[in-house]
Short mmCIF file of C-alpha atoms in Angstrom, two decimals:
data_model
loop_
_atom_site.label_atom_id
_atom_site.label_comp_id
_atom_site.label_asym_id
_atom_site.label_seq_id
_atom_site.Cartn_x
_atom_site.Cartn_y
_atom_site.Cartn_z
CA MET A 920 -21.41 -7.58 -8.05
CA ALA A 921 -18.51 -5.89 -9.86
CA LYS A 922 -14.97 -7.33 -9.55
CA LYS A 923 -12.63 -5.42 -7.38
CA SER A 924 -8.96 -4.65 -8.33
CA SER A 925 -5.78 -4.20 -6.55
CA ILE A 926 -2.29 -4.02 -7.27
CA GLY A 927 0.93 -5.13 -5.34
CA GLY A 928 2.42 -2.11 -3.49
CA TRP A 929 6.08 -3.58 -3.41
CA ALA A 930 6.13 -2.55 -6.95
CA TYR A 931 6.69 1.04 -5.95
CA ILE A 932 9.76 0.05 -3.56
CA TRP A 933 11.76 -2.48 -5.61
CA GLY A 934 13.02 -2.76 -9.37
CA GLY A 935 13.19 0.61 -10.84
CA TYR A 936 12.04 2.36 -7.93
CA ALA A 937 14.58 0.90 -5.23
CA GLU A 938 16.78 3.82 -5.43
CA ALA A 939 14.05 5.99 -4.52
CA PRO A 940 10.94 4.29 -3.37
CA ILE A 941 7.59 6.04 -3.66
CA GLU A 942 6.15 7.04 -0.41
CA LEU A 943 3.08 4.95 0.61
CA GLU A 944 0.61 7.81 0.81
CA LYS A 945 1.49 8.82 -2.63
CA VAL A 946 1.08 5.28 -4.01
CA LEU A 947 -2.45 5.10 -2.26
CA LYS A 948 -3.50 8.37 -3.57
CA THR A 949 -2.36 7.39 -7.32
CA LEU A 950 -4.10 4.06 -6.86
CA SER A 951 -7.26 5.49 -5.72
CA GLU A 952 -7.39 8.12 -8.73
CA LEU A 953 -6.63 5.38 -11.13
CA GLY A 954 -9.71 3.42 -9.76
CA PHE A 955 -8.21 0.51 -7.84
CA ASP A 956 -10.14 -0.78 -4.83
CA GLY A 957 -7.11 -2.18 -2.85
CA ILE A 958 -3.35 -2.78 -2.50
CA GLU A 959 -1.41 -5.79 -1.55
CA MET A 960 0.91 -4.33 1.15
CA ALA A 961 4.55 -4.81 1.23
CA ALA A 962 4.90 -5.84 4.78
CA PHE A 963 8.42 -4.42 5.19
CA PRO A 964 10.05 -1.01 5.15
CA PRO A 965 9.73 1.52 3.57
CA HIS A 966 5.98 1.01 3.04
CA LEU A 967 4.85 -0.97 6.16
CA GLU A 968 6.51 -0.76 9.47
CA ALA A 969 3.42 -1.72 11.53
CA ASN A 970 5.15 -3.07 14.64
CA THR A 971 3.09 -0.95 16.98
CA LYS A 972 -0.56 -0.32 17.29
CA GLU A 973 -0.02 3.26 16.56
CA LYS A 974 1.76 2.63 13.32
CA ARG A 975 -1.06 0.30 12.27
CA ALA A 976 -3.75 3.07 12.74
CA GLU A 977 -1.82 5.30 10.85
CA VAL A 978 -1.72 3.00 7.87
CA LYS A 979 -5.49 2.24 8.17
CA LYS A 980 -6.13 6.23 8.47
CA ILE A 981 -4.46 6.54 5.17
CA LEU A 982 -6.00 3.63 3.70
CA ASP A 983 -9.59 5.04 4.79
CA LYS A 984 -8.64 8.40 3.65
CA TYR A 985 -8.36 6.97 -0.03
CA GLY A 986 -11.06 4.51 0.15
CA LEU A 987 -8.48 1.38 -0.20
CA GLN A 988 -8.73 -2.06 1.30
CA VAL A 989 -5.60 -4.24 1.78
CA SER A 990 -6.03 -7.14 -0.61
CA GLY A 991 -3.06 -9.17 0.76
CA LEU A 992 0.18 -8.79 2.42
CA ALA A 993 3.58 -9.60 0.91
CA ALA A 994 5.90 -10.79 3.56
CA PRO A 995 9.65 -10.04 3.43
CA PHE A 996 11.77 -12.90 2.55
#
């Protein structure tokens, strides 16, 4: 079985991107195009505000659209 790879989504909302975070769907599209299998979701705004069933369904729909899985959840601190 081939190894799967994922990357931390928080990398696109902190540091050099703190002033202008990259939209979640754009990040997911790019990761998919680069061949990643998943993303470690940042469980805080602006990427993940999944405090309702509807919002979680929206995120799941986008993940499915790009064939990505969630490999982990980076909790806010």
